[in-house]
PDB file of C-alpha atoms in Angstrom:
ATOM      1  CA  UNK A  15     -25.921 -55.765 -10.712  1.00 74.00           C
ATOM      2  CA  UNK A  16     -26.818 -53.167  -7.722  1.00 90.00           C
ATOM      3  CA  UNK A  17     -25.019 -53.869  -4.218  1.00 96.00           C
ATOM      4  CA  UNK A  18     -27.773 -55.121  -1.835  1.00 97.00           C
ATOM      5  CA  UNK A  19     -27.150 -56.322   1.842  1.00 98.00           C
ATOM      6  CA  UNK A  20     -29.523 -58.909   3.460  1.00 98.00           C
ATOM      7  CA  UNK A  21     -29.479 -58.822   7.271  1.00 98.00           C
ATOM      8  CA  UNK A  22     -28.025 -61.829   9.041  1.00 98.00           C
ATOM      9  CA  UNK A  23     -28.653 -60.966  12.740  1.00 98.00           C
ATOM     10  CA  UNK A  24     -31.589 -58.741  14.068  1.00 97.00           C
ATOM     11  CA  UNK A  25     -28.953 -56.065  15.432  1.00 97.00           C
ATOM     12  CA  UNK A  26     -25.958 -56.368  13.059  1.00 98.00           C
ATOM     13  CA  UNK A  27     -24.498 -58.653  10.478  1.00 98.00           C
ATOM     14  CA  UNK A  28     -25.162 -58.690   6.326  1.00 98.00           C
ATOM     15  CA  UNK A  29     -24.735 -60.633   3.507  1.00 98.00           C
ATOM     16  CA  UNK A  30     -23.725 -58.476   0.681  1.00 98.00           C
ATOM     17  CA  UNK A  31     -24.984 -59.352  -3.208  1.00 98.00           C
ATOM     18  CA  UNK A  32     -23.687 -57.683  -6.200  1.00 97.00           C
ATOM     19  CA  UNK A  33     -19.863 -57.442  -5.676  1.00 98.00           C
ATOM     20  CA  UNK A  34     -17.238 -59.520  -7.338  1.00 98.00           C
ATOM     21  CA  UNK A  35     -14.231 -59.134  -5.133  1.00 98.00           C
ATOM     22  CA  UNK A  36     -11.932 -60.509  -7.565  1.00 98.00           C
ATOM     23  CA  UNK A  37     -12.528 -57.150  -9.694  1.00 97.00           C
ATOM     24  CA  UNK A  38     -11.709 -53.438  -9.021  1.00 97.00           C
ATOM     25  CA  UNK A  39     -14.357 -51.663  -7.485  1.00 97.00           C
ATOM     26  CA  UNK A  40     -15.688 -48.435  -8.630  1.00 97.00           C
ATOM     27  CA  UNK A  41     -15.835 -45.340  -6.351  1.00 97.00           C
ATOM     28  CA  UNK A  42     -19.738 -45.805  -5.498  1.00 97.00           C
ATOM     29  CA  UNK A  43     -19.168 -49.349  -4.815  1.00 97.00           C
ATOM     30  CA  UNK A  44     -16.422 -48.794  -2.323  1.00 98.00           C
ATOM     31  CA  UNK A  45     -18.765 -46.055  -0.730  1.00 98.00           C
ATOM     32  CA  UNK A  46     -21.861 -48.458  -0.393  1.00 98.00           C
ATOM     33  CA  UNK A  47     -19.382 -51.377   1.258  1.00 98.00           C
ATOM     34  CA  UNK A  48     -18.253 -48.727   3.489  1.00 98.00           C
ATOM     35  CA  UNK A  49     -21.878 -47.805   4.277  1.00 98.00           C
ATOM     36  CA  UNK A  50     -22.757 -51.465   4.929  1.00 98.00           C
ATOM     37  CA  UNK A  51     -19.900 -51.581   7.365  1.00 98.00           C
ATOM     38  CA  UNK A  52     -21.057 -48.726   9.384  1.00 98.00           C
ATOM     39  CA  UNK A  53     -24.535 -49.807   9.357  1.00 98.00           C
ATOM     40  CA  UNK A  54     -23.710 -53.912   9.973  1.00 98.00           C
ATOM     41  CA  UNK A  55     -20.204 -54.180  11.216  1.00 98.00           C
ATOM     42  CA  UNK A  56     -19.881 -57.383   9.979  1.00 99.00           C
ATOM     43  CA  UNK A  57     -20.278 -58.187   5.663  1.00 99.00           C
ATOM     44  CA  UNK A  58     -20.350 -61.718   4.456  1.00 99.00           C
ATOM     45  CA  UNK A  59     -19.097 -61.990   0.614  1.00 98.00           C
ATOM     46  CA  UNK A  60     -20.300 -65.618  -0.735  1.00 98.00           C
ATOM     47  CA  UNK A  61     -18.361 -67.480  -3.316  1.00 98.00           C
ATOM     48  CA  UNK A  62     -15.190 -65.233  -3.564  1.00 98.00           C
ATOM     49  CA  UNK A  63     -12.815 -67.756  -5.065  1.00 98.00           C
ATOM     50  CA  UNK A  64      -9.449 -65.293  -4.419  1.00 98.00           C
ATOM     51  CA  UNK A  65      -5.766 -65.540  -4.763  1.00 98.00           C
ATOM     52  CA  UNK A  66      -3.851 -63.609  -2.176  1.00 98.00           C
ATOM     53  CA  UNK A  67      -3.076 -61.169  -4.294  1.00 98.00           C
ATOM     54  CA  UNK A  68      -6.897 -60.491  -5.423  1.00 98.00           C
ATOM     55  CA  UNK A  69      -8.033 -60.417  -1.688  1.00 98.00           C
ATOM     56  CA  UNK A  70      -5.203 -57.816  -0.928  1.00 98.00           C
ATOM     57  CA  UNK A  71      -6.061 -55.727  -3.665  1.00 98.00           C
ATOM     58  CA  UNK A  72      -9.714 -55.969  -2.538  1.00 98.00           C
ATOM     59  CA  UNK A  73      -8.586 -54.795   0.838  1.00 98.00           C
ATOM     60  CA  UNK A  74      -6.813 -51.739  -0.257  1.00 98.00           C
ATOM     61  CA  UNK A  75     -10.018 -50.330  -1.485  1.00 98.00           C
ATOM     62  CA  UNK A  76     -10.783 -49.520   1.948  1.00 98.00           C
ATOM     63  CA  UNK A  77      -7.417 -47.978   3.590  1.00 97.00           C
ATOM     64  CA  UNK A  78      -3.768 -49.314   3.931  1.00 97.00           C
ATOM     65  CA  UNK A  79      -2.899 -52.501   5.230  1.00 97.00           C
ATOM     66  CA  UNK A  80      -1.458 -52.925   8.682  1.00 96.00           C
ATOM     67  CA  UNK A  81       2.319 -53.307   8.595  1.00 88.00           C
ATOM     68  CA  UNK A  82       4.242 -53.987  11.942  1.00 77.00           C
ATOM     69  CA  UNK A  83       7.626 -55.680  12.082  1.00 66.00           C
ATOM     70  CA  UNK A  84       7.680 -59.424  12.778  1.00 56.00           C
ATOM     71  CA  UNK A  85      10.388 -59.430  15.215  1.00 51.00           C
ATOM     72  CA  UNK A  86       9.478 -61.259  18.428  1.00 54.00           C
ATOM     73  CA  UNK A  87       6.605 -62.776  16.961  1.00 73.00           C
ATOM     74  CA  UNK A  88       5.893 -66.338  17.837  1.00 82.00           C
ATOM     75  CA  UNK A  89       6.248 -67.469  14.085  1.00 81.00           C
ATOM     76  CA  UNK A  90       9.604 -66.496  12.841  1.00 80.00           C
ATOM     77  CA  UNK A  91       9.815 -64.975   9.476  1.00 79.00           C
ATOM     78  CA  UNK A  92      11.310 -67.944   7.660  1.00 84.00           C
ATOM     79  CA  UNK A  93       8.680 -70.346   8.861  1.00 86.00           C
ATOM     80  CA  UNK A  94       5.864 -68.158   7.253  1.00 89.00           C
ATOM     81  CA  UNK A  95       4.051 -69.830   4.760  1.00 94.00           C
ATOM     82  CA  UNK A  96       2.487 -67.014   2.722  1.00 94.00           C
ATOM     83  CA  UNK A  97       3.858 -64.053   1.427  1.00 93.00           C
ATOM     84  CA  UNK A  98       3.739 -60.423   2.594  1.00 93.00           C
ATOM     85  CA  UNK A  99       0.219 -58.666   3.031  1.00 95.00           C
ATOM     86  CA  UNK A 100      -1.744 -61.450   4.146  1.00 95.00           C
ATOM     87  CA  UNK A 101      -1.860 -63.635   7.471  1.00 94.00           C
ATOM     88  CA  UNK A 102      -2.069 -67.075   7.935  1.00 95.00           C
ATOM     89  CA  UNK A 103      -4.778 -68.389  10.014  1.00 96.00           C
ATOM     90  CA  UNK A 104      -4.461 -72.002   8.905  1.00 97.00           C
ATOM     91  CA  UNK A 105      -3.214 -75.027  10.816  1.00 97.00           C
ATOM     92  CA  UNK A 106      -0.592 -75.558   8.321  1.00 97.00           C
ATOM     93  CA  UNK A 107       3.115 -75.147   8.763  1.00 94.00           C
ATOM     94  CA  UNK A 108       5.571 -73.756   5.658  1.00 93.00           C
ATOM     95  CA  UNK A 109       5.509 -77.272   4.014  1.00 95.00           C
ATOM     96  CA  UNK A 110       1.682 -77.495   4.074  1.00 95.00           C
ATOM     97  CA  UNK A 111       1.652 -80.059   6.626  1.00 97.00           C
ATOM     98  CA  UNK A 112      -0.662 -79.934   9.788  1.00 97.00           C
ATOM     99  CA  UNK A 113       1.063 -78.226  12.537  1.00 96.00           C
ATOM    100  CA  UNK A 114       1.751 -80.579  15.485  1.00 95.00           C
ATOM    101  CA  UNK A 115      -0.520 -80.310  18.571  1.00 94.00           C
ATOM    102  CA  UNK A 116       2.760 -80.083  20.695  1.00 94.00           C
ATOM    103  CA  UNK A 117       4.041 -77.069  18.597  1.00 94.00           C
ATOM    104  CA  UNK A 118       4.176 -73.660  20.321  1.00 94.00           C
ATOM    105  CA  UNK A 119       2.546 -72.081  17.042  1.00 93.00           C
ATOM    106  CA  UNK A 120      -0.539 -74.147  17.518  1.00 95.00           C
ATOM    107  CA  UNK A 121      -0.564 -73.302  21.358  1.00 94.00           C
ATOM    108  CA  UNK A 122      -0.461 -69.759  20.227  1.00 94.00           C
ATOM    109  CA  UNK A 123      -3.050 -69.842  17.833  1.00 95.00           C
ATOM    110  CA  UNK A 124      -5.495 -71.278  20.400  1.00 96.00           C
ATOM    111  CA  UNK A 125      -5.819 -67.760  21.944  1.00 96.00           C
ATOM    112  CA  UNK A 126      -7.896 -66.906  18.816  1.00 97.00           C
ATOM    113  CA  UNK A 127     -10.720 -68.848  20.674  1.00 98.00           C
ATOM    114  CA  UNK A 128     -11.130 -66.175  23.276  1.00 98.00           C
ATOM    115  CA  UNK A 129     -13.358 -63.041  22.485  1.00 98.00           C
ATOM    116  CA  UNK A 130     -10.864 -60.205  21.179  1.00 98.00           C
ATOM    117  CA  UNK A 131     -10.785 -57.445  18.336  1.00 98.00           C
ATOM    118  CA  UNK A 132      -7.678 -57.572  16.333  1.00 97.00           C
ATOM    119  CA  UNK A 133      -4.579 -55.542  17.068  1.00 96.00           C
ATOM    120  CA  UNK A 134      -6.000 -54.070  20.171  1.00 98.00           C
ATOM    121  CA  UNK A 135      -2.523 -54.800  21.588  1.00 97.00           C
ATOM    122  CA  UNK A 136      -0.703 -52.335  18.979  1.00 96.00           C
ATOM    123  CA  UNK A 137      -0.716 -48.817  19.613  1.00 96.00           C
ATOM    124  CA  UNK A 138      -2.986 -48.104  16.811  1.00 97.00           C
ATOM    125  CA  UNK A 139      -5.698 -50.828  16.692  1.00 97.00           C
ATOM    126  CA  UNK A 140      -6.955 -52.381  13.289  1.00 98.00           C
ATOM    127  CA  UNK A 141      -9.848 -50.853  11.488  1.00 98.00           C
ATOM    128  CA  UNK A 142     -11.022 -53.745   9.325  1.00 98.00           C
ATOM    129  CA  UNK A 143      -9.986 -57.339   8.876  1.00 98.00           C
ATOM    130  CA  UNK A 144     -11.039 -59.930   5.926  1.00 98.00           C
ATOM    131  CA  UNK A 145     -10.741 -63.138   6.438  1.00 98.00           C
ATOM    132  CA  UNK A 146     -10.876 -65.731   3.394  1.00 98.00           C
ATOM    133  CA  UNK A 147     -12.253 -69.409   3.767  1.00 98.00           C
ATOM    134  CA  UNK A 148      -9.792 -71.323   1.502  1.00 98.00           C
ATOM    135  CA  UNK A 149     -10.189 -74.770   2.751  1.00 98.00           C
ATOM    136  CA  UNK A 150     -12.647 -75.657   5.616  1.00 98.00           C
ATOM    137  CA  UNK A 151     -12.749 -78.612   8.016  1.00 98.00           C
ATOM    138  CA  UNK A 152     -15.872 -80.924   7.960  1.00 97.00           C
ATOM    139  CA  UNK A 153     -16.972 -80.054  11.523  1.00 97.00           C
ATOM    140  CA  UNK A 154     -16.809 -77.062  13.816  1.00 97.00           C
ATOM    141  CA  UNK A 155     -14.782 -73.921  12.984  1.00 98.00           C
ATOM    142  CA  UNK A 156     -17.242 -71.125  13.250  1.00 98.00           C
ATOM    143  CA  UNK A 157     -16.462 -67.635  13.841  1.00 98.00           C
ATOM    144  CA  UNK A 158     -18.635 -65.640  16.101  1.00 98.00           C
ATOM    145  CA  UNK A 159     -18.643 -62.111  16.201  1.00 99.00           C
ATOM    146  CA  UNK A 160     -20.242 -59.641  18.888  1.00 99.00           C
ATOM    147  CA  UNK A 161     -21.796 -56.305  18.286  1.00 98.00           C
ATOM    148  CA  UNK A 162     -20.030 -53.916  20.644  1.00 98.00           C
ATOM    149  CA  UNK A 163     -22.470 -51.067  20.025  1.00 98.00           C
ATOM    150  CA  UNK A 164     -25.287 -53.102  20.793  1.00 98.00           C
ATOM    151  CA  UNK A 165     -23.600 -54.181  23.946  1.00 98.00           C
ATOM    152  CA  UNK A 166     -22.849 -50.610  25.134  1.00 98.00           C
ATOM    153  CA  UNK A 167     -26.400 -49.717  24.663  1.00 98.00           C
ATOM    154  CA  UNK A 168     -27.281 -52.599  26.631  1.00 98.00           C
ATOM    155  CA  UNK A 169     -25.643 -51.199  29.973  1.00 98.00           C
ATOM    156  CA  UNK A 170     -27.370 -49.211  32.291  1.00 98.00           C
ATOM    157  CA  UNK A 171     -26.434 -45.522  32.789  1.00 98.00           C
ATOM    158  CA  UNK A 172     -24.453 -46.099  35.985  1.00 98.00           C
ATOM    159  CA  UNK A 173     -22.165 -48.474  34.191  1.00 98.00           C
ATOM    160  CA  UNK A 174     -21.679 -46.068  31.213  1.00 98.00           C
ATOM    161  CA  UNK A 175     -20.901 -43.192  33.267  1.00 98.00           C
ATOM    162  CA  UNK A 176     -18.232 -45.518  35.124  1.00 98.00           C
ATOM    163  CA  UNK A 177     -16.699 -46.586  32.162  1.00 98.00           C
ATOM    164  CA  UNK A 178     -16.703 -43.621  30.027  1.00 98.00           C
ATOM    165  CA  UNK A 179     -13.285 -42.307  31.031  1.00 97.00           C
ATOM    166  CA  UNK A 180     -11.375 -45.715  31.529  1.00 98.00           C
ATOM    167  CA  UNK A 181      -8.245 -46.944  29.936  1.00 98.00           C
ATOM    168  CA  UNK A 182      -7.343 -50.295  29.617  1.00 98.00           C
ATOM    169  CA  UNK A 183      -4.127 -52.223  29.011  1.00 98.00           C
ATOM    170  CA  UNK A 184      -3.879 -54.474  26.350  1.00 98.00           C
ATOM    171  CA  UNK A 185      -1.255 -57.402  25.395  1.00 97.00           C
ATOM    172  CA  UNK A 186      -0.921 -60.722  23.684  1.00 96.00           C
ATOM    173  CA  UNK A 187       0.846 -61.660  27.104  1.00 96.00           C
ATOM    174  CA  UNK A 188      -2.671 -61.483  28.819  1.00 97.00           C
ATOM    175  CA  UNK A 189      -4.888 -63.401  26.272  1.00 97.00           C
ATOM    176  CA  UNK A 190      -2.161 -66.056  26.197  1.00 96.00           C
ATOM    177  CA  UNK A 191      -1.659 -66.332  29.975  1.00 96.00           C
ATOM    178  CA  UNK A 192      -5.416 -66.942  30.242  1.00 96.00           C
ATOM    179  CA  UNK A 193      -4.683 -70.349  28.327  1.00 96.00           C
ATOM    180  CA  UNK A 194      -1.569 -71.195  30.019  1.00 96.00           C
ATOM    181  CA  UNK A 195       0.672 -69.928  27.418  1.00 95.00           C
ATOM    182  CA  UNK A 196       3.285 -68.317  29.564  1.00 94.00           C
ATOM    183  CA  UNK A 197       6.810 -69.298  28.242  1.00 92.00           C
ATOM    184  CA  UNK A 198       7.763 -66.480  26.257  1.00 92.00           C
ATOM    185  CA  UNK A 199      11.285 -65.246  25.442  1.00 92.00           C
ATOM    186  CA  UNK A 200      12.857 -61.953  26.187  1.00 93.00           C
ATOM    187  CA  UNK A 201      12.324 -60.517  22.837  1.00 92.00           C
ATOM    188  CA  UNK A 202       8.472 -61.792  22.745  1.00 92.00           C
ATOM    189  CA  UNK A 203       7.791 -60.081  26.032  1.00 93.00           C
ATOM    190  CA  UNK A 204       9.260 -56.874  24.701  1.00 92.00           C
ATOM    191  CA  UNK A 205       7.138 -56.964  21.282  1.00 92.00           C
ATOM    192  CA  UNK A 206       3.955 -57.718  23.364  1.00 94.00           C
ATOM    193  CA  UNK A 207       4.686 -54.764  25.746  1.00 95.00           C
ATOM    194  CA  UNK A 208       1.400 -53.319  27.085  1.00 97.00           C
ATOM    195  CA  UNK A 209      -0.389 -50.546  24.971  1.00 97.00           C
ATOM    196  CA  UNK A 210      -3.072 -48.251  26.306  1.00 98.00           C
ATOM    197  CA  UNK A 211      -7.013 -48.157  24.955  1.00 98.00           C
ATOM    198  CA  UNK A 212      -9.723 -46.505  25.704  1.00 98.00           C
ATOM    199  CA  UNK A 213     -12.998 -48.849  26.920  1.00 98.00           C
ATOM    200  CA  UNK A 214     -15.255 -46.581  25.167  1.00 98.00           C
ATOM    201  CA  UNK A 215     -14.897 -45.981  21.832  1.00 98.00           C
ATOM    202  CA  UNK A 216     -16.698 -43.548  19.187  1.00 97.00           C
ATOM    203  CA  UNK A 217     -17.133 -44.376  15.764  1.00 97.00           C
ATOM    204  CA  UNK A 218     -15.870 -41.608  13.268  1.00 96.00           C
ATOM    205  CA  UNK A 219     -18.611 -41.564  11.156  1.00 97.00           C
ATOM    206  CA  UNK A 220     -22.087 -42.713  13.062  1.00 97.00           C
ATOM    207  CA  UNK A 221     -21.137 -41.510  16.224  1.00 97.00           C
ATOM    208  CA  UNK A 222     -22.297 -44.514  17.837  1.00 98.00           C
ATOM    209  CA  UNK A 223     -20.410 -45.403  21.306  1.00 98.00           C
ATOM    210  CA  UNK A 224     -19.009 -48.999  21.455  1.00 98.00           C
ATOM    211  CA  UNK A 225     -17.192 -50.990  23.998  1.00 98.00           C
ATOM    212  CA  UNK A 226     -13.560 -51.648  23.092  1.00 98.00           C
ATOM    213  CA  UNK A 227     -12.948 -54.946  24.864  1.00 98.00           C
ATOM    214  CA  UNK A 228     -10.912 -58.112  24.183  1.00 98.00           C
ATOM    215  CA  UNK A 229      -9.061 -61.038  26.075  1.00 98.00           C
ATOM    216  CA  UNK A 230      -6.131 -58.938  25.455  1.00 98.00           C
ATOM    217  CA  UNK A 231      -7.546 -56.625  28.027  1.00 98.00           C
ATOM    218  CA  UNK A 232      -5.680 -57.264  31.418  1.00 98.00           C
ATOM    219  CA  UNK A 233      -5.418 -54.261  33.301  1.00 98.00           C
ATOM    220  CA  UNK A 234      -7.244 -50.934  33.980  1.00 98.00           C
ATOM    221  CA  UNK A 235      -5.172 -47.794  34.502  1.00 98.00           C
ATOM    222  CA  UNK A 236      -5.782 -46.749  38.452  1.00 98.00           C
ATOM    223  CA  UNK A 237      -7.337 -49.916  39.553  1.00 98.00           C
ATOM    224  CA  UNK A 238      -5.854 -52.845  41.104  1.00 98.00           C
ATOM    225  CA  UNK A 239      -5.240 -55.891  39.009  1.00 98.00           C
ATOM    226  CA  UNK A 240      -7.873 -58.324  40.435  1.00 98.00           C
ATOM    227  CA  UNK A 241     -10.836 -56.110  40.502  1.00 98.00           C
ATOM    228  CA  UNK A 242      -9.893 -55.034  36.887  1.00 98.00           C
ATOM    229  CA  UNK A 243     -10.049 -58.080  35.540  1.00 98.00           C
ATOM    230  CA  UNK A 244     -13.174 -59.340  37.278  1.00 98.00           C
ATOM    231  CA  UNK A 245     -14.536 -56.162  35.769  1.00 98.00           C
ATOM    232  CA  UNK A 246     -13.433 -56.618  32.441  1.00 98.00           C
ATOM    233  CA  UNK A 247     -14.721 -60.345  32.827  1.00 98.00           C
ATOM    234  CA  UNK A 248     -18.453 -59.013  33.628  1.00 98.00           C
ATOM    235  CA  UNK A 249     -18.323 -56.515  30.582  1.00 98.00           C
ATOM    236  CA  UNK A 250     -17.218 -59.595  28.451  1.00 98.00           C
ATOM    237  CA  UNK A 251     -19.681 -61.810  29.489  1.00 98.00           C
ATOM    238  CA  UNK A 252     -22.493 -58.731  29.163  1.00 98.00           C
ATOM    239  CA  UNK A 253     -21.137 -58.066  25.571  1.00 98.00           C
ATOM    240  CA  UNK A 254     -21.497 -61.763  24.570  1.00 98.00           C
ATOM    241  CA  UNK A 255     -24.946 -62.583  25.347  1.00 98.00           C
ATOM    242  CA  UNK A 256     -26.933 -64.473  22.645  1.00 98.00           C
ATOM    243  CA  UNK A 257     -28.781 -61.201  21.327  1.00 98.00           C
ATOM    244  CA  UNK A 258     -25.427 -59.563  20.763  1.00 98.00           C
ATOM    245  CA  UNK A 259     -23.628 -62.375  19.098  1.00 98.00           C
ATOM    246  CA  UNK A 260     -23.826 -63.615  15.505  1.00 98.00           C
ATOM    247  CA  UNK A 261     -22.073 -67.172  14.577  1.00 98.00           C
ATOM    248  CA  UNK A 262     -20.565 -67.146  10.935  1.00 98.00           C
ATOM    249  CA  UNK A 263     -21.006 -70.895   9.744  1.00 98.00           C
ATOM    250  CA  UNK A 264     -18.369 -70.849   7.065  1.00 98.00           C
ATOM    251  CA  UNK A 265     -18.798 -71.934   3.138  1.00 98.00           C
ATOM    252  CA  UNK A 266     -15.994 -72.215   1.167  1.00 98.00           C
ATOM    253  CA  UNK A 267     -14.993 -69.361  -0.403  1.00 98.00           C
ATOM    254  CA  UNK A 268     -16.718 -67.023   2.046  1.00 98.00           C
ATOM    255  CA  UNK A 269     -14.842 -63.894   2.622  1.00 99.00           C
ATOM    256  CA  UNK A 270     -15.933 -62.364   6.006  1.00 99.00           C
ATOM    257  CA  UNK A 271     -14.926 -58.418   6.612  1.00 99.00           C
ATOM    258  CA  UNK A 272     -15.608 -56.680  10.117  1.00 98.00           C
ATOM    259  CA  UNK A 273     -15.165 -53.649  11.963  1.00 98.00           C
ATOM    260  CA  UNK A 274     -12.783 -54.157  14.685  1.00 98.00           C
ATOM    261  CA  UNK A 275     -13.760 -50.861  15.954  1.00 98.00           C
ATOM    262  CA  UNK A 276     -17.079 -52.028  16.975  1.00 98.00           C
ATOM    263  CA  UNK A 277     -17.154 -55.932  17.044  1.00 98.00           C
ATOM    264  CA  UNK A 278     -15.425 -58.517  18.942  1.00 98.00           C
ATOM    265  CA  UNK A 279     -14.938 -62.072  17.531  1.00 98.00           C
ATOM    266  CA  UNK A 280     -13.709 -65.324  18.101  1.00 98.00           C
ATOM    267  CA  UNK A 281     -12.891 -68.549  16.486  1.00 98.00           C
ATOM    268  CA  UNK A 282     -14.347 -71.989  17.801  1.00 98.00           C
ATOM    269  CA  UNK A 283     -13.068 -75.648  17.853  1.00 98.00           C
ATOM    270  CA  UNK A 284     -12.846 -77.847  14.955  1.00 98.00           C
ATOM    271  CA  UNK A 285     -10.947 -81.146  14.236  1.00 97.00           C
ATOM    272  CA  UNK A 286      -7.236 -80.186  14.365  1.00 95.00           C
ATOM    273  CA  UNK A 287      -6.419 -83.266  12.189  1.00 97.00           C
ATOM    274  CA  UNK A 288      -8.370 -81.423   9.203  1.00 98.00           C
ATOM    275  CA  UNK A 289      -7.126 -78.922   7.136  1.00 98.00           C
ATOM    276  CA  UNK A 290      -8.636 -75.305   7.930  1.00 98.00           C
ATOM    277  CA  UNK A 291      -7.020 -72.930   5.384  1.00 98.00           C
ATOM    278  CA  UNK A 292      -7.889 -69.245   6.343  1.00 98.00           C
ATOM    279  CA  UNK A 293      -6.399 -65.890   4.959  1.00 98.00           C
ATOM    280  CA  UNK A 294      -6.326 -62.739   6.478  1.00 98.00           C
ATOM    281  CA  UNK A 295      -5.662 -59.030   5.737  1.00 98.00           C
ATOM    282  CA  UNK A 296      -6.132 -56.056   7.904  1.00 98.00           C
ATOM    283  CA  UNK A 297      -6.534 -52.667   7.546  1.00 98.00           C
ATOM    284  CA  UNK A 298      -4.490 -50.053   9.649  1.00 97.00           C
ATOM    285  CA  UNK A 299      -6.461 -48.070  11.916  1.00 97.00           C
ATOM    286  CA  UNK A 300      -6.264 -44.227  11.365  1.00 95.00           C
ATOM    287  CA  UNK A 301      -4.640 -43.192  15.215  1.00 94.00           C
ATOM    288  CA  UNK A 302      -3.933 -44.451  18.862  1.00 96.00           C
ATOM    289  CA  UNK A 303      -7.407 -44.314  21.138  1.00 97.00           C
ATOM    290  CA  UNK A 304      -5.201 -42.429  23.537  1.00 94.00           C
ATOM    291  CA  UNK A 305      -1.468 -41.559  23.803  1.00 85.00           C
ATOM    292  CA  UNK A 306       0.655 -44.102  24.732  1.00 85.00           C
ATOM    293  CA  UNK A 307       3.379 -43.645  27.863  1.00 72.00           C
ATOM    294  CA  UNK A 308       6.421 -44.332  27.002  1.00 59.00           C
TER     295      UNK A 308
END
């Protein structure tokens, strides 16, 4: 069956037919998916009942997995539920029980409901993310995506000129502080040291410009903090207008793949008393958007 992509939104996002993500892909199939990502930025693969290893193998068709040390992270290595190469975006602890509403891991996860781009707080931000819906709650839990290319195109020329060379600082400290999560250990503070990212990125294949925004962005180099944060809030408000947003309503075994260089996303509320088992693989980016300062 040839690969086809059906648009899900007027400006981006598509549903893929003709791909079994459990099986090795031919070079032509890999190229077709890559081309689909360049065009749509978000791709949905339905009915993909994957194991963790199958998800990892599918992801590796498109590059190398992102790999960073876990020292200083909120969830300690000995408390991980899943094996290496796959991130746990469930509401479950290592025993398979629901995470307590008083657990700081749960508090930290609530930050995923803010608009963000994966690993923008890393020196080299992520390329693609792939999220698999294994067990879904009966209500809520959509994932929303914003097309940052269309958002950039929608700016007036004065704004485009103003932001062209701006550099932001991104950190998990900024996004978590926005929800009141400020009690971090010295080890966590060191792990979350701010990194610099360009505010405007250019796609290496299509040449399209896009905004590189996230709740992780909390400063603009050369600006005062209050003015920078108000400006960044205004840009996020602009970029997440309905005409730029696709809301994905999950079906069990959906695999959703998105380009962090061209989109933002956020999780939506669900009944935390029900299991939501989501597992993510992440592809490493190619290079920093700007050299980091020691």
